[in-house]
Amino acid sequence: MTDPTPPAALDGNTSAEPDAVGPRDFIRDIIRDDLAAGRAQGVVTRFPPEPNGYLHIGHAKSICLNFGVAQEFGGVCNLRFDDTNPAKEEQEFIDAIMADVRWLGFDWGDNLFHASDYFEQLYQWAEHLIENGLAYVDELSADEIREYRGTLTQPGKPSPWRDRPVDESLDQFRRMRAGEFADGAKVLRAKIDMGHGNMNMRDPVLYRIVKKPHPRTGDTWSIYPTYDYAHGQSDALEQVTHSLCTLEFEDHRPLYDWLIENLPVPSRPRQYEFARLNLGYTVLSKRRLTQLVANGHVSGWDDPRMPTLTGLRRRGIPPETIRDFISRLGITKQDSQVEFSLLEHCVREHLNKSAERRMAVLRPLKVVIENFPKGEVDNLDAINNPEDPDGGGHTVPFTREIYIEQDDFMEDPPKKFFRLGPGREVRLRYAFFITCTDVIKDAAGNVVEIRATYDPETRGGDAPDGRKVKGTLHWVSAAHAVKAQVRLYDHLFQEEAPGSGGRDYLDDLNPASLEIIEDAMLEPSLAGWPVGKTLQFERLGYFCADKDGTADAPVFNRTMTLRDTWAKVKKQG
RNA sequence: UGGGGUGUGGUGUAAUUGGUAACACGACGGACUCUGACUCCGUUAUUCAAGGUUCAAGUCCUUGCACCCCAGCCA
């Protein structure tokens, strides 16, 4: 296990030059230089998630970087689970992470690893450190260790166990492994420098006693390495050349380097840190996302409002859209918060080109076309996607009674309103021009039905006499409509930076992040629409069928609205 | 005088390594339109601050300032 076969990327037959037009950033520059100078013979990266939660769009940045870099330089990227803490990790998360990485479009081939694969080797190396006087078993309690560590501005002081004999530490450590002590009774610590300005160097804990079954190793271990101890050595064992991680690990690097220098590892990984992704109107910390799920603020990890990959997938956002979004971010060391509108742009740009169009009415208002014969059905041609000449078409049935959107009618419209009103003429998409002749209200004065006439000459949507109408409305034949539940999603948080300014981030939850419409009316071709295929409801936005739906009772999720300049005009008054 | 990082428009990035601020998103204005969508056109910064070096500074030097991370037996 000490000496796994070197990855194919290190056989020397790799291309040092990525695509001339590929992405450029400080990390790729470093790799290019390393290759050119012969400091590296190939590129091996890794994506190292801890299986204690679901992957989110912040992870996507790391995944795209690590797998992307490997691809561009002809190297490999390992998927390695950092499963060093059985108290928090679960098989469910392991399975979900693999599914999500694949969905995002990346493939680790045979290079699936686990930190737990290296437990025996890591243990042997720990003994090596003890034997060389570089680690000791400490019997201070957790609280005492914290006290002894000092503060940011004051040096720590040595534990009374710090200078115990090597043999004694070795014996203690072996008995820790044998399970002789209770959880937390003792730890193995590196012996570095209790006065170091970098807290990570004040004799960090390497091993702790955790008597919990591990998803992979079961109960064969009662001690587990800390992440700080396991990570660098795991990289070394996998011959990782460039270990890419986020900024908060920057001051752990001296510790990783110290361990690598003091251990007979097979290779020398170099770590480089980049800024993690922050996105507006959401949170991207596993702690917070876990809390949202645990406290029921969302329906689960795959709630379409969640920034998790599984949530985005259920929301109808295609993986190429996420990759495109990530590629526009750039890789730097600057803390930043990306505007949500950039993601929206990527989604709309992709879906505009690829999504089929259909008509659906969210809030139906019945229109009776009085001069259209009762019982007659006119099947009209509709284009699947105007952006795709080869996209084909489908037909939509037109009848005497149809539904239009409540928002598309105003009894007393302002001058800039192009839609239907008393006496006004508009086009029904792919169908006819209609003119509103009467408005029917209920006792409370609400408009409940519209009476109209149509112009048979305008079949298909154009008037032979060349007259123009300013508005085009979507519609659905009442007799053919498929009733559906539609879930309208908005930002999970109403503040762009939830929890900023000292607020509790939970206080920034958007109470209107989900609106459920029970009786939306869909055109008949939407019956049985496959889950996972995002489409556009004309003039409304992009939607996808949800897994909660059935053939009889379909459910659609709104992926994203279309840009709506009318809403803006309306708001301005 | 704890340690480690980062400062370019509203946002995210770029700038041949000293040569006269580029791209994208957004916003605003306009054109077009059988989706108020899409598309198209225009407008939108002198680079944290102050000094200094230089013919020339976002890039070099000096001194400040601001912000982020670290005191888990989490990762």
GROMACS .gro file of C-alpha atoms in nm, chain A residues 243-558:
model
  316
  243SER     CA    1  -0.318   1.966  -0.440
  244LEU     CA    2  -0.577   2.237  -0.494
  245CYS     CA    3  -0.786   2.358  -0.206
  246THR     CA    4  -0.958   2.663  -0.067
  247LEU     CA    5  -0.805   2.960   0.111
  248GLU     CA    6  -0.882   2.855   0.468
  249PHE     CA    7  -0.625   2.578   0.437
  250GLU     CA    8  -0.350   2.819   0.353
  251ASP     CA    9  -0.208   2.824   0.702
  252HIS     CA   10  -0.234   2.447   0.730
  253ARG     CA   11   0.018   2.417   0.450
  254PRO     CA   12   0.320   2.454   0.682
  255LEU     CA   13   0.193   2.157   0.882
  256TYR     CA   14   0.137   1.948   0.571
  257ASP     CA   15   0.485   2.032   0.454
  258TRP     CA   16   0.631   1.946   0.794
  259LEU     CA   17   0.468   1.603   0.787
  260ILE     CA   18   0.577   1.532   0.431
  261GLU     CA   19   0.934   1.628   0.516
  262ASN     CA   20   0.943   1.405   0.820
  263LEU     CA   21   0.787   1.098   0.667
  264PRO     CA   22   0.917   0.853   0.404
  265VAL     CA   23   0.639   0.937   0.161
  266PRO     CA   24   0.660   0.831  -0.205
  267SER     CA   25   0.604   1.174  -0.353
  268ARG     CA   26   0.592   1.542  -0.272
  269PRO     CA   27   0.259   1.712  -0.345
  270ARG     CA   28   0.240   2.090  -0.364
  271GLN     CA   29  -0.066   2.267  -0.234
  272TYR     CA   30  -0.218   2.578  -0.391
  273GLU     CA   31  -0.515   2.762  -0.253
  274PHE     CA   32  -0.792   2.948  -0.433
  275ALA     CA   33  -1.096   3.141  -0.311
  276ARG     CA   34  -1.412   2.947  -0.251
  277LEU     CA   35  -1.734   3.044  -0.428
  278ASN     CA   36  -1.986   3.270  -0.261
  279LEU     CA   37  -2.317   3.320  -0.441
  280GLY     CA   38  -2.577   3.585  -0.378
  281TYR     CA   39  -2.909   3.504  -0.210
  282THR     CA   40  -2.797   3.166  -0.086
  283VAL     CA   41  -2.558   3.003   0.158
  284LEU     CA   42  -2.280   2.766   0.066
  285SER     CA   43  -2.156   2.618   0.387
  286LYS     CA   44  -2.221   2.256   0.463
  287ARG     CA   45  -2.303   2.344   0.821
  288ARG     CA   46  -2.578   2.580   0.718
  289LEU     CA   47  -2.715   2.360   0.442
  290THR     CA   48  -2.729   2.069   0.684
  291GLN     CA   49  -2.918   2.291   0.924
  292LEU     CA   50  -3.170   2.398   0.659
  293VAL     CA   51  -3.245   2.033   0.592
  294ALA     CA   52  -3.245   1.920   0.955
  295ASN     CA   53  -3.471   2.202   1.070
  296GLY     CA   54  -3.717   2.155   0.787
  297HIS     CA   55  -3.668   2.493   0.623
  298VAL     CA   56  -3.653   2.304   0.296
  299SER     CA   57  -3.796   1.968   0.193
  300GLY     CA   58  -3.457   1.800   0.174
  301TRP     CA   59  -3.111   1.814   0.018
  302ASP     CA   60  -3.276   1.804  -0.322
  303ASP     CA   61  -3.524   2.082  -0.256
  304PRO     CA   62  -3.513   2.289  -0.578
  305ARG     CA   63  -3.430   2.598  -0.376
  306MET     CA   64  -3.112   2.444  -0.242
  307PRO     CA   65  -2.779   2.530  -0.406
  308THR     CA   66  -2.690   2.162  -0.390
  309LEU     CA   67  -2.618   1.989  -0.717
  310THR     CA   68  -2.907   1.755  -0.653
  311GLY     CA   69  -3.131   2.055  -0.582
  312LEU     CA   70  -3.021   2.235  -0.896
  313ARG     CA   71  -3.080   1.919  -1.095
  314ARG     CA   72  -3.432   1.885  -0.958
  315ARG     CA   73  -3.483   2.252  -1.033
  316GLY     CA   74  -3.418   2.177  -1.399
  317ILE     CA   75  -3.080   2.341  -1.434
  318PRO     CA   76  -2.866   2.147  -1.684
  319PRO     CA   77  -2.513   2.049  -1.581
  320GLU     CA   78  -2.349   2.223  -1.879
  321THR     CA   79  -2.501   2.543  -1.748
  322ILE     CA   80  -2.321   2.500  -1.418
  323ARG     CA   81  -1.994   2.425  -1.593
  324ASP     CA   82  -2.037   2.735  -1.806
  325PHE     CA   83  -2.112   2.942  -1.498
  326ILE     CA   84  -1.803   2.814  -1.319
  327SER     CA   85  -1.586   2.878  -1.621
  328ARG     CA   86  -1.684   3.246  -1.615
  329LEU     CA   87  -1.586   3.289  -1.253
  330GLY     CA   88  -1.214   3.261  -1.284
  331ILE     CA   89  -0.980   3.119  -1.022
  332THR     CA   90  -0.813   3.370  -0.791
  333LYS     CA   91  -0.731   3.424  -0.426
  334GLN     CA   92  -0.969   3.715  -0.381
  335ASP     CA   93  -1.266   3.674  -0.152
  336SER     CA   94  -1.570   3.752  -0.358
  337GLN     CA   95  -1.939   3.710  -0.390
  338VAL     CA   96  -2.074   3.630  -0.734
  339GLU     CA   97  -2.407   3.779  -0.834
  340PHE     CA   98  -2.687   3.531  -0.876
  341SER     CA   99  -2.774   3.703  -1.203
  342LEU     CA  100  -2.469   3.550  -1.366
  343LEU     CA  101  -2.602   3.201  -1.299
  344GLU     CA  102  -2.941   3.312  -1.429
  345HIS     CA  103  -2.782   3.439  -1.745
  346CYS     CA  104  -2.602   3.108  -1.803
  347VAL     CA  105  -2.920   2.911  -1.747
  348ARG     CA  106  -3.126   3.131  -1.978
  349GLU     CA  107  -2.863   3.140  -2.249
  350HIS     CA  108  -2.839   2.763  -2.261
  351LEU     CA  109  -3.209   2.691  -2.223
  352ASN     CA  110  -3.308   2.954  -2.478
  353LYS     CA  111  -3.117   2.757  -2.738
  354SER     CA  112  -3.209   2.409  -2.624
  355ALA     CA  113  -3.546   2.406  -2.450
  356GLU     CA  114  -3.867   2.326  -2.636
  357ARG     CA  115  -4.156   2.569  -2.606
  358ARG     CA  116  -4.501   2.484  -2.484
  359MET     CA  117  -4.794   2.685  -2.356
  360ALA     CA  118  -4.921   2.676  -2.000
  361VAL     CA  119  -5.149   2.908  -1.809
  362LEU     CA  120  -5.063   2.947  -1.444
  363ARG     CA  121  -5.359   3.157  -1.328
  364PRO     CA  122  -5.641   3.081  -1.571
  365LEU     CA  123  -5.897   3.331  -1.689
  366LYS     CA  124  -6.160   3.184  -1.917
  367VAL     CA  125  -6.221   3.344  -2.254
  368VAL     CA  126  -6.526   3.248  -2.459
  369ILE     CA  127  -6.490   3.321  -2.828
  370GLU     CA  128  -6.847   3.382  -2.923
  371ASN     CA  129  -6.817   3.357  -3.300
  372PHE     CA  130  -6.620   3.031  -3.289
  373PRO     CA  131  -6.844   2.729  -3.349
  374LYS     CA  132  -6.929   2.518  -3.045
  375GLY     CA  133  -6.772   2.172  -3.046
  376GLU     CA  134  -6.524   2.253  -3.320
  377VAL     CA  135  -6.153   2.190  -3.277
  378ASP     CA  136  -5.892   2.360  -3.491
  379ASN     CA  137  -5.547   2.201  -3.464
  380LEU     CA  138  -5.284   2.465  -3.510
  381ASP     CA  139  -4.915   2.429  -3.581
  382ALA     CA  140  -4.668   2.541  -3.317
  383ILE     CA  141  -4.292   2.551  -3.342
  384ASN     CA  142  -4.101   2.351  -3.082
  385ASN     CA  143  -3.812   2.594  -3.061
  386PRO     CA  144  -3.774   2.907  -3.274
  387GLU     CA  145  -3.401   2.904  -3.194
  388ASP     CA  146  -3.362   2.557  -3.343
  389PRO     CA  147  -3.452   2.529  -3.713
  390ASP     CA  148  -3.439   2.149  -3.689
  391GLY     CA  149  -3.646   2.136  -3.375
  392GLY     CA  150  -3.972   2.045  -3.545
  393GLY     CA  151  -4.315   2.129  -3.421
  394HIS     CA  152  -4.633   2.006  -3.266
  395THR     CA  153  -5.002   2.096  -3.282
  396VAL     CA  154  -5.218   2.270  -3.028
  397PRO     CA  155  -5.597   2.241  -3.026
  398PHE     CA  156  -5.800   2.560  -3.042
  399THR     CA  157  -6.162   2.570  -2.930
  400ARG     CA  158  -6.438   2.811  -2.840
  401GLU     CA  159  -6.336   2.823  -2.476
  402ILE     CA  160  -5.979   2.888  -2.380
  403TYR     CA  161  -5.777   3.004  -2.081
  404ILE     CA  162  -5.544   3.299  -2.080
  405GLU     CA  163  -5.329   3.435  -1.799
  406GLN     CA  164  -5.509   3.661  -1.552
  407ASP     CA  165  -5.216   3.901  -1.577
  408ASP     CA  166  -5.280   3.935  -1.950
  409PHE     CA  167  -5.608   4.115  -1.902
  410MET     CA  168  -5.674   4.455  -1.751
  411GLU     CA  169  -6.010   4.621  -1.739
  412ASP     CA  170  -5.857   4.965  -1.725
  413PRO     CA  171  -5.515   4.925  -1.884
  414PRO     CA  172  -5.246   5.194  -1.878
  415LYS     CA  173  -5.109   5.316  -2.210
  416LYS     CA  174  -4.806   5.088  -2.209
  417PHE     CA  175  -5.007   4.770  -2.150
  418PHE     CA  176  -5.001   4.574  -2.476
  419ARG     CA  177  -5.226   4.292  -2.370
  420LEU     CA  178  -5.601   4.234  -2.359
  421GLY     CA  179  -5.855   4.490  -2.237
  422PRO     CA  180  -6.209   4.589  -2.326
  423GLY     CA  181  -6.232   4.653  -2.700
  424ARG     CA  182  -5.867   4.562  -2.756
  425GLU     CA  183  -5.733   4.320  -3.011
  426VAL     CA  184  -5.441   4.084  -2.940
  427ARG     CA  185  -5.289   3.778  -3.099
  428LEU     CA  186  -5.317   3.433  -2.947
  429ARG     CA  187  -4.987   3.270  -3.017
  430TYR     CA  188  -4.994   3.046  -3.326
  431ALA     CA  189  -5.372   3.095  -3.342
  432PHE     CA  190  -5.591   3.397  -3.412
  433PHE     CA  191  -5.641   3.762  -3.334
  434ILE     CA  192  -5.917   3.808  -3.082
  435THR     CA  193  -6.099   4.119  -2.963
  436CYS     CA  194  -6.244   4.154  -2.616
  437THR     CA  195  -6.616   4.233  -2.637
  438ASP     CA  196  -6.734   4.191  -2.283
  439VAL     CA  197  -6.619   4.137  -1.928
  440ILE     CA  198  -6.809   3.918  -1.683
  441LYS     CA  199  -6.766   3.968  -1.311
  442ASP     CA  200  -6.876   3.790  -0.997
  443ALA     CA  201  -7.069   3.946  -0.712
  444ALA     CA  202  -6.748   4.077  -0.559
  445GLY     CA  203  -6.656   4.254  -0.879
  446ASN     CA  204  -6.376   4.018  -0.983
  447VAL     CA  205  -6.334   3.950  -1.350
  448VAL     CA  206  -6.424   3.584  -1.398
  449GLU     CA  207  -6.471   3.553  -1.771
  450ILE     CA  208  -6.399   3.736  -2.091
  451ARG     CA  209  -6.615   3.738  -2.399
  452ALA     CA  210  -6.440   3.786  -2.730
  453THR     CA  211  -6.464   3.745  -3.103
  454TYR     CA  212  -6.197   3.608  -3.329
  455ASP     CA  213  -6.097   3.692  -3.684
  456PRO     CA  214  -6.091   3.368  -3.891
  457GLU     CA  215  -5.868   3.543  -4.145
  458THR     CA  216  -5.584   3.559  -3.895
  459ARG     CA  217  -5.544   3.183  -3.855
  460GLY     CA  218  -5.181   3.103  -3.772
  461GLY     CA  219  -5.123   3.447  -3.633
  462ASP     CA  220  -5.094   3.689  -3.924
  463ALA     CA  221  -5.352   3.926  -4.064
  464PRO     CA  222  -5.384   3.923  -4.445
  465ASP     CA  223  -5.466   4.293  -4.439
  466GLY     CA  224  -5.135   4.361  -4.272
  467ARG     CA  225  -5.276   4.502  -3.953
  468LYS     CA  226  -5.058   4.467  -3.648
  469VAL     CA  227  -5.126   4.394  -3.289
  470LYS     CA  228  -4.882   4.482  -3.017
  471GLY     CA  229  -4.949   4.190  -2.786
  472THR     CA  230  -4.925   3.813  -2.823
  473LEU     CA  231  -5.070   3.596  -2.549
  474HIS     CA  232  -5.024   3.232  -2.459
  475TRP     CA  233  -5.339   3.028  -2.411
  476VAL     CA  234  -5.471   2.677  -2.357
  477SER     CA  235  -5.790   2.516  -2.485
  478ALA     CA  236  -6.019   2.463  -2.187
  479ALA     CA  237  -6.152   2.133  -2.314
  480HIS     CA  238  -5.804   1.992  -2.369
  481ALA     CA  239  -5.618   2.145  -2.074
  482VAL     CA  240  -5.412   1.921  -1.849
  483LYS     CA  241  -5.443   2.035  -1.493
  484ALA     CA  242  -5.115   2.045  -1.305
  485GLN     CA  243  -4.949   2.164  -0.989
  486VAL     CA  244  -4.678   2.418  -1.055
  487ARG     CA  245  -4.419   2.515  -0.798
  488LEU     CA  246  -4.275   2.862  -0.837
  489TYR     CA  247  -3.937   2.901  -0.675
  490ASP     CA  248  -3.762   3.219  -0.580
  491HIS     CA  249  -3.443   3.289  -0.386
  492LEU     CA  250  -3.424   3.092  -0.062
  493PHE     CA  251  -3.300   3.407   0.110
  494GLN     CA  252  -3.421   3.760   0.067
  495GLU     CA  253  -3.084   3.915   0.150
  496GLU     CA  254  -2.803   3.892  -0.101
  497ALA     CA  255  -2.561   3.813   0.181
  498PRO     CA  256  -2.763   3.612   0.433
  499GLY     CA  257  -2.650   3.667   0.790
  500SER     CA  258  -2.441   3.973   0.709
  501GLY     CA  259  -2.441   4.267   0.943
  502GLY     CA  260  -2.460   4.045   1.248
  503ARG     CA  261  -2.804   3.901   1.167
  504ASP     CA  262  -2.887   3.532   1.205
  505TYR     CA  263  -2.886   3.398   0.851
  506LEU     CA  264  -3.211   3.212   0.924
  507ASP     CA  265  -3.382   3.547   0.977
  508ASP     CA  266  -3.304   3.624   0.615
  509LEU     CA  267  -3.498   3.327   0.477
  510ASN     CA  268  -3.737   3.439   0.205
  511PRO     CA  269  -4.090   3.358   0.319
  512ALA     CA  270  -4.202   3.367  -0.045
  513SER     CA  271  -3.936   3.134  -0.181
  514LEU     CA  272  -4.199   2.878  -0.279
  515GLU     CA  273  -4.543   2.945  -0.422
  516ILE     CA  274  -4.755   2.648  -0.512
  517ILE     CA  275  -5.016   2.679  -0.784
  518GLU     CA  276  -5.260   2.392  -0.774
  519ASP     CA  277  -5.464   2.447  -1.088
  520ALA     CA  278  -5.240   2.550  -1.369
  521MET     CA  279  -5.361   2.455  -1.717
  522LEU     CA  280  -5.118   2.297  -1.960
  523GLU     CA  281  -5.148   2.232  -2.330
  524PRO     CA  282  -5.218   1.861  -2.390
  525SER     CA  283  -4.874   1.775  -2.529
  526LEU     CA  284  -4.738   1.828  -2.179
  527ALA     CA  285  -4.908   1.518  -2.043
  528GLY     CA  286  -4.637   1.265  -1.960
  529TRP     CA  287  -4.352   1.513  -2.006
  530PRO     CA  288  -4.034   1.337  -1.890
  531VAL     CA  289  -3.877   1.428  -1.557
  532GLY     CA  290  -3.545   1.597  -1.610
  533LYS     CA  291  -3.617   1.755  -1.950
  534THR     CA  292  -3.643   2.129  -1.903
  535LEU     CA  293  -3.874   2.324  -2.133
  536GLN     CA  294  -4.004   2.675  -2.168
  537PHE     CA  295  -4.360   2.774  -2.089
  538GLU     CA  296  -4.392   3.053  -2.341
  539ARG     CA  297  -4.369   3.400  -2.191
  540LEU     CA  298  -4.338   3.261  -1.839
  541GLY     CA  299  -4.008   3.088  -1.793
  542TYR     CA  300  -3.832   2.755  -1.792
  543PHE     CA  301  -3.991   2.461  -1.615
  544CYS     CA  302  -3.933   2.091  -1.564
  545ALA     CA  303  -4.147   1.800  -1.455
  546ASP     CA  304  -4.091   1.700  -1.096
  547LYS     CA  305  -4.061   1.345  -0.969
  548ASP     CA  306  -4.356   1.409  -0.736
  549GLY     CA  307  -4.587   1.421  -1.033
  550THR     CA  308  -4.788   1.132  -1.180
  551ALA     CA  309  -4.946   1.078  -1.520
  552ASP     CA  310  -5.279   1.198  -1.381
  553ALA     CA  311  -5.141   1.476  -1.166
  554PRO     CA  312  -4.827   1.624  -1.314
  555VAL     CA  313  -4.608   1.856  -1.110
  556PHE     CA  314  -4.382   2.114  -1.267
  557ASN     CA  315  -4.103   2.317  -1.109
  558ARG     CA  316  -4.013   2.660  -1.230
   0.00000   0.00000   0.00000
